[in-house]
């Protein structure tokens, strides 16, 4: 007899196993968002049509480091120019 | 969807943005659903690395199929349906690979991470022997769940773990409500039988 042969009201009800819900209560969370990986897959499979790398991501540590280095260089150059003019004027 | 999750509401304008493959809208969708989908996939698959991989594939599939989403069902139902189908396929593939690499399927030691998951049974008891028994019982339940037929496991996870209604489960699995109920009954019976067999006694 298959499940379809038995009228619904005649089927004996089997209670859920409480252990099951408890055993699977706490799945691990991914360490980081899966979004970048998903974007990468879509980028590859659409041959770059979607999710092209076109924006500078300031949250990227490398980008942030480069930005800071560039800023320090610009400030140093500006300080040097100001000070050299100042000393030349004296 | 777990009982403690609020359903995410997306309006027609958002759906239209998704159908146009607007990247920002898709990012919002992923950020809103990735944890729920990952949780569902992990519960069905029980393998951390595979679960992350399948979750990513789910959203790739969602992105590719967005144009064909007509709104006959809720967006969440549609996403969960894709997740369940991809997970079942992956589960079958992994079992086949396991069987091929071991000559036969003994069904005793699938390489799944469910076995080291931490449940809460142990937190309800205080004596060390009871804690150990709690851990053991949970481990056995997870092991038996991994050995169940994919159709049974799917229905048990959706209904008894995720806490979805019969209607939601039916919409996701594309089964009639009566079929969901009878399959659930058989799945619970089978799981109980397997667990009792391994623990050597009847469960409360």
mmCIF file of C-alpha atoms in Angstrom:
data_model
loop_
_atom_site.group_PDB
_atom_site.id
_atom_site.type_symbol
_atom_site.label_atom_id
_atom_site.label_comp_id
_atom_site.label_asym_id
_atom_site.label_seq_id
_atom_site.Cartn_x
_atom_site.Cartn_y
_atom_site.Cartn_z
ATOM 1 C CA UNK A 1 0.000 0.000 0.000
ATOM 2 C CA UNK A 2 1.409 3.409 -0.901
ATOM 3 C CA UNK A 3 0.877 6.657 0.929
ATOM 4 C CA UNK A 4 -1.733 7.621 -1.632
ATOM 5 C CA UNK A 5 -3.870 4.561 -0.929
ATOM 6 C CA UNK A 6 -4.489 5.496 2.663
ATOM 7 C CA UNK A 7 -7.148 8.147 3.373
ATOM 8 C CA UNK A 8 -5.567 11.055 5.180
ATOM 9 C CA UNK A 9 -7.799 10.827 8.252
ATOM 10 C CA UNK A 10 -6.925 7.134 8.636
ATOM 11 C CA UNK A 11 -3.222 7.644 8.670
ATOM 12 C CA UNK A 12 -1.751 7.204 12.130
ATOM 13 C CA UNK A 13 -0.023 10.336 13.276
ATOM 14 C CA UNK A 14 3.604 9.990 14.209
ATOM 15 C CA UNK A 15 4.789 12.758 16.540
ATOM 16 C CA UNK A 16 7.935 14.656 15.612
ATOM 17 C CA UNK A 17 11.161 13.578 17.202
ATOM 18 C CA UNK A 18 12.196 16.405 19.587
ATOM 19 C CA UNK A 19 15.779 15.214 19.388
ATOM 20 C CA UNK A 20 15.881 16.049 15.698
ATOM 21 C CA UNK A 21 15.188 19.754 16.100
ATOM 22 C CA UNK A 22 17.614 19.918 19.005
ATOM 23 C CA UNK A 23 20.335 18.080 17.127
ATOM 24 C CA UNK A 24 20.183 20.560 14.241
ATOM 25 C CA UNK A 25 19.436 23.642 16.306
ATOM 26 C CA UNK A 26 22.706 25.448 15.824
ATOM 27 C CA UNK A 27 24.176 25.207 12.362
ATOM 28 C CA UNK A 28 27.493 26.965 11.886
ATOM 29 C CA UNK A 29 27.371 30.426 10.384
ATOM 30 C CA UNK A 30 29.664 31.056 7.430
ATOM 31 C CA UNK A 31 32.746 32.942 8.623
ATOM 32 C CA UNK A 32 32.030 35.728 6.152
ATOM 33 C CA UNK A 33 29.302 36.748 3.755
ATOM 34 C CA UNK A 34 28.989 34.504 0.738
ATOM 35 C CA UNK A 35 28.137 37.492 -1.458
ATOM 36 C CA UNK A 36 31.634 38.100 -2.908
ATOM 37 C CA UNK A 37 31.892 34.440 -3.908
ATOM 38 C CA UNK A 38 28.449 34.539 -5.498
ATOM 39 C CA UNK A 39 29.326 37.700 -7.431
ATOM 40 C CA UNK A 40 32.559 36.090 -8.603
ATOM 41 C CA UNK A 41 30.705 33.036 -9.919
ATOM 42 C CA UNK A 42 28.157 35.184 -11.732
ATOM 43 C CA UNK A 43 30.948 37.340 -13.174
ATOM 44 C CA UNK A 44 32.717 34.260 -14.510
ATOM 45 C CA UNK A 45 29.613 32.606 -15.922
ATOM 46 C CA UNK A 46 28.323 35.734 -17.620
ATOM 47 C CA UNK A 47 31.805 36.490 -18.983
ATOM 48 C CA UNK A 48 31.974 39.724 -17.043
ATOM 49 C CA UNK A 49 28.593 41.040 -18.072
ATOM 50 C CA UNK A 50 27.492 41.354 -14.453
ATOM 51 C CA UNK A 51 29.409 42.293 -11.320
ATOM 52 C CA UNK A 52 32.396 43.679 -13.172
ATOM 53 C CA UNK A 53 35.151 45.010 -10.950
ATOM 54 C CA UNK A 54 34.614 48.668 -11.632
ATOM 55 C CA UNK A 55 34.262 50.254 -8.230
ATOM 56 C CA UNK A 56 37.021 50.873 -5.758
ATOM 57 C CA UNK A 57 36.129 49.052 -2.610
ATOM 58 C CA UNK A 58 37.344 51.102 0.342
ATOM 59 C CA UNK A 59 36.722 48.206 2.703
ATOM 60 C CA UNK A 60 39.404 46.231 0.936
ATOM 61 C CA UNK A 61 42.541 46.360 3.174
ATOM 62 C CA UNK A 62 44.890 46.646 0.185
ATOM 63 C CA UNK A 63 42.944 49.559 -1.248
ATOM 64 C CA UNK A 64 42.854 51.206 2.142
ATOM 65 C CA UNK A 65 46.614 50.788 2.633
ATOM 66 C CA UNK A 66 47.384 52.190 -0.809
ATOM 67 C CA UNK A 67 45.114 55.137 -0.092
ATOM 68 C CA UNK A 68 46.867 55.905 3.196
ATOM 69 C CA UNK A 69 50.330 55.610 1.608
ATOM 70 C CA UNK A 70 49.270 57.925 -1.212
ATOM 71 C CA UNK A 71 47.862 60.443 1.262
ATOM 72 C CA UNK A 72 51.068 60.424 3.323
ATOM 73 C CA UNK A 73 53.139 60.970 0.159
ATOM 74 C CA UNK A 74 50.982 63.878 -0.953
ATOM 75 C CA UNK A 75 51.114 65.478 2.503
ATOM 76 C CA UNK A 76 54.887 65.016 2.684
ATOM 77 C CA UNK A 77 55.366 66.589 -0.729
ATOM 78 C CA UNK A 78 53.134 69.506 0.184
ATOM 79 C CA UNK A 79 54.967 70.027 3.499
ATOM 80 C CA UNK A 80 58.307 69.890 1.722
ATOM 81 C CA UNK A 81 57.193 72.479 -0.834
ATOM 82 C CA UNK A 82 55.826 74.837 1.806
ATOM 83 C CA UNK A 83 58.890 74.506 4.001
ATOM 84 C CA UNK A 84 61.350 74.850 1.117
ATOM 85 C CA UNK A 85 59.586 78.053 -0.013
ATOM 86 C CA UNK A 86 59.600 79.289 3.550
ATOM 87 C CA UNK A 87 63.335 78.686 4.008
ATOM 88 C CA UNK A 88 64.105 80.133 0.570
ATOM 89 C CA UNK A 89 62.219 83.292 1.458
ATOM 90 C CA UNK A 90 64.310 83.733 4.611
ATOM 91 C CA UNK B 1 11.875 29.508 7.486
ATOM 92 C CA UNK B 2 12.434 29.152 11.201
ATOM 93 C CA UNK B 3 9.875 30.245 13.664
ATOM 94 C CA UNK B 4 12.143 33.034 14.871
ATOM 95 C CA UNK B 5 12.714 34.489 11.404
ATOM 96 C CA UNK B 6 10.684 37.368 10.176
ATOM 97 C CA UNK B 7 9.718 36.843 6.546
ATOM 98 C CA UNK B 8 11.406 39.362 4.296
ATOM 99 C CA UNK B 9 8.983 41.525 2.377
ATOM 100 C CA UNK B 10 9.851 42.577 -1.134
ATOM 101 C CA UNK B 11 7.501 44.721 -3.170
ATOM 102 C CA UNK B 12 6.792 44.613 -6.892
ATOM 103 C CA UNK B 13 9.262 47.415 -7.582
ATOM 104 C CA UNK B 14 12.012 45.392 -5.972
ATOM 105 C CA UNK B 15 11.045 42.304 -7.974
ATOM 106 C CA UNK B 16 11.152 44.385 -11.154
ATOM 107 C CA UNK B 17 14.675 45.518 -10.253
ATOM 108 C CA UNK B 18 15.655 41.910 -9.673
ATOM 109 C CA UNK B 19 14.206 40.822 -13.008
ATOM 110 C CA UNK B 20 16.272 43.539 -14.703
ATOM 111 C CA UNK B 21 19.307 41.973 -13.029
ATOM 112 C CA UNK B 22 20.027 45.119 -11.111
ATOM 113 C CA UNK B 23 23.120 44.258 -9.149
ATOM 114 C CA UNK B 24 22.334 46.322 -6.074
ATOM 115 C CA UNK B 25 18.902 44.696 -5.725
ATOM 116 C CA UNK B 26 20.426 41.251 -6.101
ATOM 117 C CA UNK B 27 23.025 42.045 -3.435
ATOM 118 C CA UNK B 28 20.203 43.025 -1.063
ATOM 119 C CA UNK B 29 18.449 39.766 -1.801
ATOM 120 C CA UNK B 30 21.566 37.715 -1.096
ATOM 121 C CA UNK B 31 22.323 39.556 2.133
ATOM 122 C CA UNK B 32 18.733 39.050 3.246
ATOM 123 C CA UNK B 33 18.590 35.347 2.487
ATOM 124 C CA UNK B 34 22.101 33.908 2.572
ATOM 125 C CA UNK B 35 21.972 32.921 6.228
ATOM 126 C CA UNK B 36 18.547 31.291 5.946
ATOM 127 C CA UNK B 37 19.457 29.415 2.787
ATOM 128 C CA UNK B 38 22.789 28.305 4.220
ATOM 129 C CA UNK B 39 21.073 27.050 7.358
ATOM 130 C CA UNK B 40 18.542 25.049 5.362
ATOM 131 C CA UNK B 41 21.202 23.602 3.085
ATOM 132 C CA UNK B 42 23.444 22.678 6.012
ATOM 133 C CA UNK B 43 20.587 20.973 7.804
ATOM 134 C CA UNK B 44 19.855 18.891 4.740
ATOM 135 C CA UNK B 45 23.456 18.246 3.753
ATOM 136 C CA UNK B 46 25.411 18.355 6.988
ATOM 137 C CA UNK B 47 28.720 19.324 5.475
ATOM 138 C CA UNK B 48 30.167 22.785 6.095
ATOM 139 C CA UNK B 49 32.207 23.245 2.919
ATOM 140 C CA UNK B 50 29.618 21.651 0.662
ATOM 141 C CA UNK B 51 26.863 23.724 2.281
ATOM 142 C CA UNK B 52 28.661 26.978 1.518
ATOM 143 C CA UNK B 53 29.289 25.849 -2.033
ATOM 144 C CA UNK B 54 25.664 24.812 -2.579
ATOM 145 C CA UNK B 55 24.398 28.054 -1.036
ATOM 146 C CA UNK B 56 26.475 30.035 -3.491
ATOM 147 C CA UNK B 57 25.171 27.901 -6.352
ATOM 148 C CA UNK B 58 21.612 28.533 -5.171
ATOM 149 C CA UNK B 59 22.038 32.275 -5.585
ATOM 150 C CA UNK B 60 23.778 31.894 -8.934
ATOM 151 C CA UNK B 61 20.799 29.822 -10.070
ATOM 152 C CA UNK B 62 18.415 32.428 -8.624
ATOM 153 C CA UNK B 63 20.235 35.169 -10.539
ATOM 154 C CA UNK B 64 20.052 33.206 -13.786
ATOM 155 C CA UNK B 65 16.382 32.332 -13.369
ATOM 156 C CA UNK B 66 15.061 35.653 -12.122
ATOM 157 C CA UNK B 67 13.542 36.564 -15.472
ATOM 158 C CA UNK B 68 11.413 33.443 -15.367
ATOM 159 C CA UNK B 69 10.107 34.099 -11.853
ATOM 160 C CA UNK B 70 6.482 34.981 -12.476
ATOM 161 C CA UNK B 71 5.442 35.506 -8.899
ATOM 162 C CA UNK B 72 3.076 32.493 -8.743
ATOM 163 C CA UNK B 73 4.616 31.704 -5.380
ATOM 164 C CA UNK B 74 6.364 33.846 -2.816
ATOM 165 C CA UNK B 75 9.926 34.783 -3.662
ATOM 166 C CA UNK B 76 11.147 33.019 -0.520
ATOM 167 C CA UNK B 77 9.311 29.816 -1.506
ATOM 168 C CA UNK B 78 10.877 29.963 -4.951
ATOM 169 C CA UNK B 79 14.370 30.441 -3.491
ATOM 170 C CA UNK B 80 13.886 27.600 -0.990
ATOM 171 C CA UNK B 81 12.641 25.344 -3.808
ATOM 172 C CA UNK B 82 15.845 25.994 -5.738
ATOM 173 C CA UNK B 83 17.860 25.409 -2.554
ATOM 174 C CA UNK B 84 16.115 22.121 -1.779
ATOM 175 C CA UNK B 85 16.498 20.807 -5.321
ATOM 176 C CA UNK B 86 20.171 21.707 -5.599
ATOM 177 C CA UNK B 87 20.854 20.259 -2.163
ATOM 178 C CA UNK B 88 19.143 16.982 -3.027
ATOM 179 C CA UNK B 89 21.154 16.744 -6.222
ATOM 180 C CA UNK B 90 24.380 17.418 -4.360
ATOM 181 C CA UNK B 91 23.478 14.898 -1.688
ATOM 182 C CA UNK B 92 22.867 12.207 -4.308
ATOM 183 C CA UNK B 93 26.139 13.083 -6.005
ATOM 184 C CA UNK B 94 28.077 12.883 -2.743
ATOM 185 C CA UNK B 95 26.534 9.532 -1.857
ATOM 186 C CA UNK B 96 27.338 8.198 -5.318
ATOM 187 C CA UNK B 97 30.920 9.424 -5.042
ATOM 188 C CA UNK B 98 31.219 7.924 -1.561
ATOM 189 C CA UNK B 99 29.866 4.612 -2.852
ATOM 190 C CA UNK B 100 32.165 4.646 -5.873
ATOM 191 C CA UNK B 101 35.223 5.359 -3.782
ATOM 192 C CA UNK B 102 34.339 2.691 -1.193
ATOM 193 C CA UNK B 103 33.096 -0.046 -3.468
ATOM 194 C CA UNK B 104 29.714 -0.279 -1.813
ATOM 195 C CA UNK B 105 27.480 1.888 0.248
ATOM 196 C CA UNK B 106 27.684 0.681 3.792
ATOM 197 C CA UNK B 107 25.870 3.738 5.024
ATOM 198 C CA UNK B 108 27.755 3.727 8.256
ATOM 199 C CA UNK B 109 30.205 6.540 7.958
ATOM 200 C CA UNK B 110 29.211 9.327 5.592
ATOM 201 C CA UNK B 111 31.760 12.134 5.793
ATOM 202 C CA UNK B 112 29.392 14.724 7.117
ATOM 203 C CA UNK B 113 29.976 17.517 9.585
ATOM 204 C CA UNK B 114 26.587 17.063 11.239
ATOM 205 C CA UNK B 115 28.381 14.651 13.517
ATOM 206 C CA UNK B 116 30.380 17.342 15.224
ATOM 207 C CA UNK B 117 27.565 19.878 15.430
ATOM 208 C CA UNK B 118 26.712 21.038 18.899
ATOM 209 C CA UNK B 119 23.125 20.663 19.921
ATOM 210 C CA UNK B 120 21.440 21.813 23.079
ATOM 211 C CA UNK B 121 20.433 18.552 24.707
ATOM 212 C CA UNK B 122 23.561 18.582 26.803
ATOM 213 C CA UNK B 123 22.659 22.002 28.148
ATOM 214 C CA UNK B 124 19.471 20.658 29.679
ATOM 215 C CA UNK B 125 21.251 18.212 31.910
ATOM 216 C CA UNK B 126 23.961 18.693 34.437
ATOM 217 C CA UNK B 127 25.448 15.316 35.243
ATOM 218 C CA UNK B 128 28.436 14.417 33.060
ATOM 219 C CA UNK B 129 26.981 11.030 32.145
ATOM 220 C CA UNK B 130 23.726 12.697 31.055
ATOM 221 C CA UNK B 131 25.674 15.266 29.038
ATOM 222 C CA UNK B 132 27.523 12.463 27.321
ATOM 223 C CA UNK B 133 24.259 10.622 26.658
ATOM 224 C CA UNK B 134 22.736 13.810 25.223
ATOM 225 C CA UNK B 135 25.668 14.300 22.870
ATOM 226 C CA UNK B 136 25.539 10.661 21.840
ATOM 227 C CA UNK B 137 21.794 10.751 21.167
ATOM 228 C CA UNK B 138 22.142 13.890 19.041
ATOM 229 C CA UNK B 139 25.042 12.380 17.146
ATOM 230 C CA UNK B 140 22.984 9.269 16.437
ATOM 231 C CA UNK B 141 20.014 11.344 15.262
ATOM 232 C CA UNK B 142 22.224 13.322 12.878
ATOM 233 C CA UNK B 143 23.821 10.151 11.605
ATOM 234 C CA UNK B 144 20.425 8.542 10.984
ATOM 235 C CA UNK B 145 19.162 11.669 9.265
ATOM 236 C CA UNK B 146 22.130 11.524 6.898
ATOM 237 C CA UNK B 147 21.253 7.934 6.054
ATOM 238 C CA UNK B 148 17.596 8.660 5.321
ATOM 239 C CA UNK B 149 16.238 8.916 1.821
ATOM 240 C CA UNK B 150 16.592 12.488 0.449
ATOM 241 C CA UNK B 151 12.817 12.885 0.113
ATOM 242 C CA UNK B 152 12.329 11.963 3.762
ATOM 243 C CA UNK B 153 15.151 14.149 4.972
ATOM 244 C CA UNK B 154 13.857 17.107 2.990
ATOM 245 C CA UNK B 155 10.406 16.897 4.529
ATOM 246 C CA UNK B 156 11.692 16.368 8.081
ATOM 247 C CA UNK B 157 14.017 19.358 7.879
ATOM 248 C CA UNK B 158 11.415 21.664 6.352
ATOM 249 C CA UNK B 159 8.638 20.730 8.753
ATOM 250 C CA UNK B 160 10.214 19.545 12.007
ATOM 251 C CA UNK B 161 13.407 21.602 12.045
ATOM 252 C CA UNK B 162 12.639 24.734 10.018
ATOM 253 C CA UNK B 163 9.098 24.792 11.398
ATOM 254 C CA UNK B 164 7.334 25.494 8.112
ATOM 255 C CA UNK B 165 3.613 24.948 7.649
ATOM 256 C CA UNK B 166 2.284 22.042 5.573
ATOM 257 C CA UNK B 167 1.294 24.583 2.952
ATOM 258 C CA UNK B 168 4.812 26.019 2.744
ATOM 259 C CA UNK B 169 6.374 22.571 2.635
ATOM 260 C CA UNK B 170 3.957 21.591 -0.131
ATOM 261 C CA UNK B 171 4.776 24.718 -2.114
ATOM 262 C CA UNK B 172 8.511 24.138 -1.823
ATOM 263 C CA UNK B 173 8.448 20.418 -2.574
ATOM 264 C CA UNK B 174 5.613 20.760 -5.125
ATOM 265 C CA UNK B 175 3.654 18.025 -3.344
ATOM 266 C CA UNK B 176 -0.005 17.971 -2.350
ATOM 267 C CA UNK B 177 -0.640 18.644 1.310
ATOM 268 C CA UNK B 178 -1.923 15.089 1.896
ATOM 269 C CA UNK B 179 1.231 13.672 0.381
ATOM 270 C CA UNK B 180 3.339 15.936 2.576
ATOM 271 C CA UNK B 181 1.544 14.665 5.669
ATOM 272 C CA UNK B 182 1.798 10.999 4.805
ATOM 273 C CA UNK B 183 5.428 11.305 3.729
ATOM 274 C CA UNK B 184 6.181 13.149 6.938
ATOM 275 C CA UNK B 185 4.562 10.371 8.921
ATOM 276 C CA UNK B 186 6.674 7.748 7.181
ATOM 277 C CA UNK B 187 9.830 9.842 7.522
ATOM 278 C CA UNK B 188 9.296 10.300 11.272
ATOM 279 C CA UNK B 189 8.588 6.593 11.731
ATOM 280 C CA UNK B 190 11.660 5.613 9.781
ATOM 281 C CA UNK B 191 13.903 8.033 11.644
ATOM 282 C CA UNK B 192 12.527 6.924 15.002
ATOM 283 C CA UNK B 193 13.059 3.269 14.079
ATOM 284 C CA UNK B 194 16.652 3.904 13.018
ATOM 285 C CA UNK B 195 17.477 5.948 16.114
ATOM 286 C CA UNK B 196 15.893 3.436 18.494
ATOM 287 C CA UNK B 197 17.740 0.623 16.785
ATOM 288 C CA UNK B 198 21.065 2.365 17.285
ATOM 289 C CA UNK B 199 20.390 3.555 20.817
ATOM 290 C CA UNK B 200 19.076 0.133 21.763
ATOM 291 C CA UNK B 201 15.759 1.212 23.234
ATOM 292 C CA UNK B 202 12.541 3.133 22.683
ATOM 293 C CA UNK B 203 12.617 6.919 22.664
ATOM 294 C CA UNK B 204 10.249 8.872 24.921
#
